PDB file of N, CA and C in Angstrom:
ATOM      1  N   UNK A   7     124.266 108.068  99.824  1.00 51.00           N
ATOM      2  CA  UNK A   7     124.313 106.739  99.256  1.00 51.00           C
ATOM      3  C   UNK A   7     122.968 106.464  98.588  1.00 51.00           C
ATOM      4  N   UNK A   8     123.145 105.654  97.320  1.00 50.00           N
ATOM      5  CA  UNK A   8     121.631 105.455  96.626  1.00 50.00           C
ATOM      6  C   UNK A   8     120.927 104.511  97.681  1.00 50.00           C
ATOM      7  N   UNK A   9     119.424 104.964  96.982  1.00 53.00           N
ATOM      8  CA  UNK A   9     118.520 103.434  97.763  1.00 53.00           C
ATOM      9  C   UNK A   9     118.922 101.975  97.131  1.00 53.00           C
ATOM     10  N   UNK A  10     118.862 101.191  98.128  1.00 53.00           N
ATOM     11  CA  UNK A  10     118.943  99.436  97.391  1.00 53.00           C
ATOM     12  C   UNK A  10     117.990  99.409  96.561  1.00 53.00           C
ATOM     13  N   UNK A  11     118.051  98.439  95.651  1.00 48.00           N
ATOM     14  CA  UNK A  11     117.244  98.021  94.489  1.00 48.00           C
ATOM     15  C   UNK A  11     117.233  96.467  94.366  1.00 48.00           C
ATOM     16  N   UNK A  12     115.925  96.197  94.148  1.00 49.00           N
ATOM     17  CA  UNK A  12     116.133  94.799  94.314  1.00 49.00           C
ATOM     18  C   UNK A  12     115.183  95.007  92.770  1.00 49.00           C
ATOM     19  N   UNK A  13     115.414  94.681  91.314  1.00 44.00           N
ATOM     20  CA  UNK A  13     114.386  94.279  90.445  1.00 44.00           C
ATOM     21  C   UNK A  13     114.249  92.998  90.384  1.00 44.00           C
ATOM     22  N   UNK A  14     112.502  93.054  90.272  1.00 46.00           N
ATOM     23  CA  UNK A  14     111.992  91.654  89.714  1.00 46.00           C
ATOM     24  C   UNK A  14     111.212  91.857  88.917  1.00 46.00           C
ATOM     25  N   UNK A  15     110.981  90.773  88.185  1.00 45.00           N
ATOM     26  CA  UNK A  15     110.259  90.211  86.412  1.00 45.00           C
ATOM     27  C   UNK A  15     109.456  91.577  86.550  1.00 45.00           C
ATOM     28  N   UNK A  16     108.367  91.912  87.150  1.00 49.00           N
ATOM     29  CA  UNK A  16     107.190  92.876  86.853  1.00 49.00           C
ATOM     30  C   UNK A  16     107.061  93.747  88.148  1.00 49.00           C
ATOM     31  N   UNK A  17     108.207  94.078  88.946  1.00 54.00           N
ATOM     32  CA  UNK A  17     108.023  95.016  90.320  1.00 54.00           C
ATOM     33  C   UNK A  17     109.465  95.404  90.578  1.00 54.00           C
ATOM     34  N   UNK A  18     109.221  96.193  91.461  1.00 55.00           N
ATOM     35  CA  UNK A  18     110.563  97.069  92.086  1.00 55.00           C
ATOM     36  C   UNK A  18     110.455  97.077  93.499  1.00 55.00           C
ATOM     37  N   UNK A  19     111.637  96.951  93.848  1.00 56.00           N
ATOM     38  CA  UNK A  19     111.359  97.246  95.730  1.00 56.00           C
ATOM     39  C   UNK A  19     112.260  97.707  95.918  1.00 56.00           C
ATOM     40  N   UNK A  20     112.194  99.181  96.491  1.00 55.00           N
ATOM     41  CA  UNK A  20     113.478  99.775  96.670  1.00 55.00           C
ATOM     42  C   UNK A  20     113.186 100.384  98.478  1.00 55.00           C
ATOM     43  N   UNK A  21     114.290 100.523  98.627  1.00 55.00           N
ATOM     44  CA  UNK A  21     114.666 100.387 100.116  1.00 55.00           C
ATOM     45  C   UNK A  21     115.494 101.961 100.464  1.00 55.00           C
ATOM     46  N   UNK A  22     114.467 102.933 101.023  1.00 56.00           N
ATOM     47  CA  UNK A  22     115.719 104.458 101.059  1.00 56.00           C
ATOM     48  C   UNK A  22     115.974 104.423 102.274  1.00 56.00           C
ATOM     49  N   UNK A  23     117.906 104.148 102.331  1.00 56.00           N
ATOM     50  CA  UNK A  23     118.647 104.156 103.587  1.00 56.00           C
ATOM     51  C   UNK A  23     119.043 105.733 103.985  1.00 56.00           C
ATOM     52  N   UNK A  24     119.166 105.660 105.374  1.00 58.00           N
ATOM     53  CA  UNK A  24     119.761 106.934 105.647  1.00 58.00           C
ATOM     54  C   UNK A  24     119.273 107.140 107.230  1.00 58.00           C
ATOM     55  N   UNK A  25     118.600 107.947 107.843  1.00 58.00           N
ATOM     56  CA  UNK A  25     118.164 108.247 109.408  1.00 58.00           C
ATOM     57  C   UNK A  25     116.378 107.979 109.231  1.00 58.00           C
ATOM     58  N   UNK A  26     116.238 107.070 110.032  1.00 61.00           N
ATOM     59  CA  UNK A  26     114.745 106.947 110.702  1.00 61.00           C
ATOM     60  C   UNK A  26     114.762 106.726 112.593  1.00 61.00           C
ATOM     61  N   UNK A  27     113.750 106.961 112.575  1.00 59.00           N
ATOM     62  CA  UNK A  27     112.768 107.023 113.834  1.00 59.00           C
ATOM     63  C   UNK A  27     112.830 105.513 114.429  1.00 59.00           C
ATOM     64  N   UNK A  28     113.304 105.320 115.357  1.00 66.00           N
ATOM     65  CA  UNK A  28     113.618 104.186 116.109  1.00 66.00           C
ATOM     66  C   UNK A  28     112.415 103.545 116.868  1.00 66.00           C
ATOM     67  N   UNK A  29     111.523 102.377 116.902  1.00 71.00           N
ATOM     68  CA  UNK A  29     111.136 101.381 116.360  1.00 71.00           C
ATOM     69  C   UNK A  29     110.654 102.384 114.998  1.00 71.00           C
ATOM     70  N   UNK A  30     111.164 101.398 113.873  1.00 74.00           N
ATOM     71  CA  UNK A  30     110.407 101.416 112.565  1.00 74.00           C
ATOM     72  C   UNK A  30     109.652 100.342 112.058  1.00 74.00           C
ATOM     73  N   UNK A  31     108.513 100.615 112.284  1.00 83.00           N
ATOM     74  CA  UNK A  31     107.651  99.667 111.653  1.00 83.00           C
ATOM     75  C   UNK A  31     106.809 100.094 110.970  1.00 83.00           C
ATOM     76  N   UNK A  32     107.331  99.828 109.382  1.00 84.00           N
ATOM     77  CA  UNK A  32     106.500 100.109 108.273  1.00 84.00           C
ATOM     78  C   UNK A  32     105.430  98.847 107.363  1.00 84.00           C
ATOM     79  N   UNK A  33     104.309  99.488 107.247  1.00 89.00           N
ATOM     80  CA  UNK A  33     103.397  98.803 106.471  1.00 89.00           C
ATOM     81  C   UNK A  33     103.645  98.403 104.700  1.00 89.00           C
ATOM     82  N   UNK A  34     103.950  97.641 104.224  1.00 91.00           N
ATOM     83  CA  UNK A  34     104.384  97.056 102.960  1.00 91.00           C
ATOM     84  C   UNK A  34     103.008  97.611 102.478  1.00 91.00           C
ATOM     85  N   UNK A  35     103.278  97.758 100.825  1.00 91.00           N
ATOM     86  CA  UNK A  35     101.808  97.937 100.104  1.00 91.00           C
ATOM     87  C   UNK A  35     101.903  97.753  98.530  1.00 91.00           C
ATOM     88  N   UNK A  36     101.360  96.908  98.224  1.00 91.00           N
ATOM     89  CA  UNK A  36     101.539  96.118  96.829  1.00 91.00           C
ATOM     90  C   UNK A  36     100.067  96.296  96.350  1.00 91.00           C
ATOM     91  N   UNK A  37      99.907  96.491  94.978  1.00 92.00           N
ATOM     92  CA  UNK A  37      98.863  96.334  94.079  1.00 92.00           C
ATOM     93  C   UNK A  37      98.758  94.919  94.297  1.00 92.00           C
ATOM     94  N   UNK A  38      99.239  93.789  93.898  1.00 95.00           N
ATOM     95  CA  UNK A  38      98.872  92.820  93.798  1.00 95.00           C
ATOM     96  C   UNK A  38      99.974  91.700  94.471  1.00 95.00           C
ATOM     97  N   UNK A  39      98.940  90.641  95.517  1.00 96.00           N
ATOM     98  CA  UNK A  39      99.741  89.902  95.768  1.00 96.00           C
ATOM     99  C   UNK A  39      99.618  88.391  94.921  1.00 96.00           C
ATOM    100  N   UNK A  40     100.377  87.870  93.981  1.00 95.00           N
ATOM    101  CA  UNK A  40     100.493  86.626  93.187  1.00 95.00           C
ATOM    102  C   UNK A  40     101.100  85.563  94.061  1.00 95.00           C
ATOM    103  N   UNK A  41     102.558  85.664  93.398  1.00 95.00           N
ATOM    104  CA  UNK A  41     103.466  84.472  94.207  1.00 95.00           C
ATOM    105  C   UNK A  41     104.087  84.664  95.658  1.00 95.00           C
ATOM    106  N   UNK A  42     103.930  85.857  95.916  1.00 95.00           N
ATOM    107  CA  UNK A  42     104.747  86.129  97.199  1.00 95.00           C
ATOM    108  C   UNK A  42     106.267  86.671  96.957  1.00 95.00           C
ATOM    109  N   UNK A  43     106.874  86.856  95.406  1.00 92.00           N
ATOM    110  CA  UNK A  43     107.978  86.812  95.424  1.00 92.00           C
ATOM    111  C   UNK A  43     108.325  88.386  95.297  1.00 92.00           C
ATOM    112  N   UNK A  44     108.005  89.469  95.051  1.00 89.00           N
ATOM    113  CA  UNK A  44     108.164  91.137  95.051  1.00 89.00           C
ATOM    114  C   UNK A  44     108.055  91.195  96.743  1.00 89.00           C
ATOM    115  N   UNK A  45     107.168  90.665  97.433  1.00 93.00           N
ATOM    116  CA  UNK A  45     106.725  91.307  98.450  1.00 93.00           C
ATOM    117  C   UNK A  45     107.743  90.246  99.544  1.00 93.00           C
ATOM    118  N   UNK A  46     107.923  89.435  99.417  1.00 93.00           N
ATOM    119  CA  UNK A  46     108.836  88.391 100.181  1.00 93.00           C
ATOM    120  C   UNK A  46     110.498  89.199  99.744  1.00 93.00           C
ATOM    121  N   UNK A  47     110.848  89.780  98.752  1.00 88.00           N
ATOM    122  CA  UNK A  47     112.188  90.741  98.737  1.00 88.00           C
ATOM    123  C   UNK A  47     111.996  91.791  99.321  1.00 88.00           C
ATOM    124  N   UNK A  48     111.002  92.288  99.577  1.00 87.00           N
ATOM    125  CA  UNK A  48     110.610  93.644 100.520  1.00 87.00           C
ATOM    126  C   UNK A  48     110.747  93.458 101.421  1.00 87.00           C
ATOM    127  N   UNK A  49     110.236  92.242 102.039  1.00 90.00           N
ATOM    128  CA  UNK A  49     110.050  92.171 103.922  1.00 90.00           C
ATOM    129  C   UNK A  49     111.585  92.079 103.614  1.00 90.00           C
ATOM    130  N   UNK A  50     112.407  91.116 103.221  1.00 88.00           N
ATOM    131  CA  UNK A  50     113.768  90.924 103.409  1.00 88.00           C
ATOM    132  C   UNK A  50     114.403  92.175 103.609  1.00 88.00           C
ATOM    133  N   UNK A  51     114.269  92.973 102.370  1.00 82.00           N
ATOM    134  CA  UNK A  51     115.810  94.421 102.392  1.00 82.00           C
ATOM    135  C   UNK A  51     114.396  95.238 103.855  1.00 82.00           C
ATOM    136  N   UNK A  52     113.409  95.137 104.204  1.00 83.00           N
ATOM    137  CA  UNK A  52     113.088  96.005 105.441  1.00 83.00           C
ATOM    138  C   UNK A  52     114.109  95.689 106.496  1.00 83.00           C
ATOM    139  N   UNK A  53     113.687  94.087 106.729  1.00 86.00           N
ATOM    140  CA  UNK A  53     114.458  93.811 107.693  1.00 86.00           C
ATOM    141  C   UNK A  53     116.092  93.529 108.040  1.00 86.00           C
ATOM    142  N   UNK A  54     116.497  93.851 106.745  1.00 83.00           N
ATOM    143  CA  UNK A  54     117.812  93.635 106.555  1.00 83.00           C
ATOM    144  C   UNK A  54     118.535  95.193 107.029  1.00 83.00           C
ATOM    145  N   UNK A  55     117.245  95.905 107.145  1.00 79.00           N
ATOM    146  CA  UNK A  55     117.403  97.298 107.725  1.00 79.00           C
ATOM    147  C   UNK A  55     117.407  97.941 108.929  1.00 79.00           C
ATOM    148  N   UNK A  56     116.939  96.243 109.866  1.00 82.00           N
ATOM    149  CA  UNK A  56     116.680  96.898 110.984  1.00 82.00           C
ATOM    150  C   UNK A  56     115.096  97.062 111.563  1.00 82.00           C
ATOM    151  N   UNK A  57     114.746  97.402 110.712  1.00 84.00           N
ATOM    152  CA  UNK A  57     113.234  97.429 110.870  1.00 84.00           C
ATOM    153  C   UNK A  57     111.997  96.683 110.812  1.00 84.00           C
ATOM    154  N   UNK A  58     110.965  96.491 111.640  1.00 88.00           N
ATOM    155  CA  UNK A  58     110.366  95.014 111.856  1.00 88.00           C
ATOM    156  C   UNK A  58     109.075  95.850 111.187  1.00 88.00           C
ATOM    157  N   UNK A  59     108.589  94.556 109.937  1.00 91.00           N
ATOM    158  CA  UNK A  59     107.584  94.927 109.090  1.00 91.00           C
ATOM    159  C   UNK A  59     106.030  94.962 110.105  1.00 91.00           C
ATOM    160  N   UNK A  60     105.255  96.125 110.219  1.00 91.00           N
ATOM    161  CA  UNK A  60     103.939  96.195 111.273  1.00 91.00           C
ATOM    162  C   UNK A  60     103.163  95.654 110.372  1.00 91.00           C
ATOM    163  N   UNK A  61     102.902  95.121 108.659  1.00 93.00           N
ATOM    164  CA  UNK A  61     102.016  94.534 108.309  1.00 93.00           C
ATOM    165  C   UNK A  61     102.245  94.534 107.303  1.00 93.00           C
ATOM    166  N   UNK A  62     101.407  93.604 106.030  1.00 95.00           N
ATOM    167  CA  UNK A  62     101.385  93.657 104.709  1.00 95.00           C
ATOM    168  C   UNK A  62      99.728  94.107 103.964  1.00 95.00           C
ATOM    169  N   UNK A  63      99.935  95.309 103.147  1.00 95.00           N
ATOM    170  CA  UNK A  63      98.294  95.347 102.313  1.00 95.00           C
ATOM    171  C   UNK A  63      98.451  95.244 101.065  1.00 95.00           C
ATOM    172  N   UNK A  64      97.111  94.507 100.079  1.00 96.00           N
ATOM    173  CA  UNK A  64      97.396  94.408  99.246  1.00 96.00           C
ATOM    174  C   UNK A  64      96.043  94.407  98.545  1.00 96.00           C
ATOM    175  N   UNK A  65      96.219  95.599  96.966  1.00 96.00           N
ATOM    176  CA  UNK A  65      94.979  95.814  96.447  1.00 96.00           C
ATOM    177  C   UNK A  65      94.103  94.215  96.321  1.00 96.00           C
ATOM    178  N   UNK A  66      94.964  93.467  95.236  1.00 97.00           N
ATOM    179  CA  UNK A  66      94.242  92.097  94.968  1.00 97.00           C
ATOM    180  C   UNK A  66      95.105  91.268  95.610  1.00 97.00           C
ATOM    181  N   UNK A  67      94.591  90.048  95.533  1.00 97.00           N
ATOM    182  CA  UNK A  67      95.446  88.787  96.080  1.00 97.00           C
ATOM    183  C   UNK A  67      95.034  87.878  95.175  1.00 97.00           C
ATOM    184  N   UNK A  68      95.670  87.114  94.129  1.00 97.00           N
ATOM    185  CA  UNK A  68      95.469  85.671  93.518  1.00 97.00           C
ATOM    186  C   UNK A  68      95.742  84.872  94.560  1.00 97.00           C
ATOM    187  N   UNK A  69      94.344  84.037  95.611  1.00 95.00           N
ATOM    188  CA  UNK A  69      94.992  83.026  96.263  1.00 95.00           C
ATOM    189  C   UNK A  69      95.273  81.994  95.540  1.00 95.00           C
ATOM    190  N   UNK A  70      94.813  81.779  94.436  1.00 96.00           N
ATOM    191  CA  UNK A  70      95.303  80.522  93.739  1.00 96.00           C
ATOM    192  C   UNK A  70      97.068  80.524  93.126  1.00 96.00           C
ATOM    193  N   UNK A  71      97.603  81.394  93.260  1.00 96.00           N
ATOM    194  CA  UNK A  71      98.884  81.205  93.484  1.00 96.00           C
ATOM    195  C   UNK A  71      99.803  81.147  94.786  1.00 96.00           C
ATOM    196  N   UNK A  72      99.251  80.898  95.681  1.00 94.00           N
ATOM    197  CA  UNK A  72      99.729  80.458  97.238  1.00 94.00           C
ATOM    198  C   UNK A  72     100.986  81.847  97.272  1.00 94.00           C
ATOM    199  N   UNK A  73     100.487  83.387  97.337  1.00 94.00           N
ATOM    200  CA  UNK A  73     101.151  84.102  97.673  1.00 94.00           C
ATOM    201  C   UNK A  73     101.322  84.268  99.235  1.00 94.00           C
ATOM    202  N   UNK A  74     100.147  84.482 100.162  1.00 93.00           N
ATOM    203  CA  UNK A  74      99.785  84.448 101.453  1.00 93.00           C
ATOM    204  C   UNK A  74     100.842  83.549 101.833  1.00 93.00           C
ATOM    205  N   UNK A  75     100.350  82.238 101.286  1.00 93.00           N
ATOM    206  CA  UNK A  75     101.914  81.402 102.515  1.00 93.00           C
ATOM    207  C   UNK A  75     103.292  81.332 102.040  1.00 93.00           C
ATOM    208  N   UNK A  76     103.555  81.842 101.059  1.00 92.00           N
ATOM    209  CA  UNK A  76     104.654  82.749 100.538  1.00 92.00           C
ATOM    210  C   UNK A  76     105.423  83.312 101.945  1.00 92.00           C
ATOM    211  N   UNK A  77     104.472  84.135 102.203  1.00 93.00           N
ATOM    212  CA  UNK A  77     105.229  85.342 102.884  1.00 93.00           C
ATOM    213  C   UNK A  77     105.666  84.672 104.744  1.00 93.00           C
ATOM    214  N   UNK A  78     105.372  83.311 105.101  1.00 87.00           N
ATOM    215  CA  UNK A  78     105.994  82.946 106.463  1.00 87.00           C
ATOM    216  C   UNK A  78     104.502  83.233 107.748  1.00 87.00           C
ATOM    217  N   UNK A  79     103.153  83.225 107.248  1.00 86.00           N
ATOM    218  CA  UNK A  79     102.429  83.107 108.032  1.00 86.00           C
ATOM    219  C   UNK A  79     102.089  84.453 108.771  1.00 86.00           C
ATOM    220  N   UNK A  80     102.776  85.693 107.781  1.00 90.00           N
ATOM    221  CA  UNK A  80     102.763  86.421 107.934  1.00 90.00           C
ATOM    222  C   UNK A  80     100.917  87.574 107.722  1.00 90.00           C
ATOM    223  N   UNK A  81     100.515  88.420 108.665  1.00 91.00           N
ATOM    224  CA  UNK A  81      99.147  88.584 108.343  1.00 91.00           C
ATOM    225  C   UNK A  81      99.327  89.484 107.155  1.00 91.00           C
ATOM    226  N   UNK A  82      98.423  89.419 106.075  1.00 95.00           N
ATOM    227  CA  UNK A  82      98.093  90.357 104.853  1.00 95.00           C
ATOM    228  C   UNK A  82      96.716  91.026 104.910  1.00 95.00           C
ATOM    229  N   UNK A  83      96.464  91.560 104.615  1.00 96.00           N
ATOM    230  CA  UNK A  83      95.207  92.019 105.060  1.00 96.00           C
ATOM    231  C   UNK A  83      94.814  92.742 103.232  1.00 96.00           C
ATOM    232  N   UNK A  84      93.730  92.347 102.336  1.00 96.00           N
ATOM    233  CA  UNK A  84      93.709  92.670 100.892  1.00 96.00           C
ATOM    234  C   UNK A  84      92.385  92.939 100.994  1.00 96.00           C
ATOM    235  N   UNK A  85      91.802  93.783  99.822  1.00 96.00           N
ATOM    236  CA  UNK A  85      90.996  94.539  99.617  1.00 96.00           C
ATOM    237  C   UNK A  85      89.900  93.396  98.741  1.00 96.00           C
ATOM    238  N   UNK A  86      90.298  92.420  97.916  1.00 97.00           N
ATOM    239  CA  UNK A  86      89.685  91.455  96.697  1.00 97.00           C
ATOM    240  C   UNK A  86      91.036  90.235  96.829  1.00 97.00           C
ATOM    241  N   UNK A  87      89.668  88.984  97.055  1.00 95.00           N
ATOM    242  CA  UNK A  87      90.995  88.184  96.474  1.00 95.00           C
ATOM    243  C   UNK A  87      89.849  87.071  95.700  1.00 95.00           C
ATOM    244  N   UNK A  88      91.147  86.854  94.668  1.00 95.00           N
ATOM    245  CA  UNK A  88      90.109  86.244  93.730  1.00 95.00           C
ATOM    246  C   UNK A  88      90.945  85.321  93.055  1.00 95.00           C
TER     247      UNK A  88
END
């Protein structure tokens, strides 16, 4: 079966189903966090998988677009935010 696909305006989040390792907890990882909205469809199809997200990283962060509380108070942990 293909992977899910979720496109948005300027990102992709694709989701490869099939056999994993039971707890799965994978780390999300985005170049850039803006609005919260690429990375807020990611946590979704993770967990829509079963699998509980262990964290979010992200090269930059625009906090001036309120991506961080986007994501549900969730911790991000970014390299530059500006």
């Amino acid at each position: 079966q293909p992977p899910a696909v979720v496109a948005q305006a300027r990102g992709l989040c694709t989701l490869l189903q099939g056999q994993r390792p039971h707890p799965t907890l994978p780390l999300l990882v985005d170049d850039v966090l803006a609005t919260g909205g690429t990375m807020a469809a990611a946590i979704s199809l993770v967990e829509q998988s079963g699998a509980t997200v262990a964290g979010i990283a992200v090269l930059i962060e625009l906090a001036a677009l309120g991506g961080r509380e986007a994501l549900g108070g969730r911790e991000v942990f970014s390299l530059m935010t500006v």
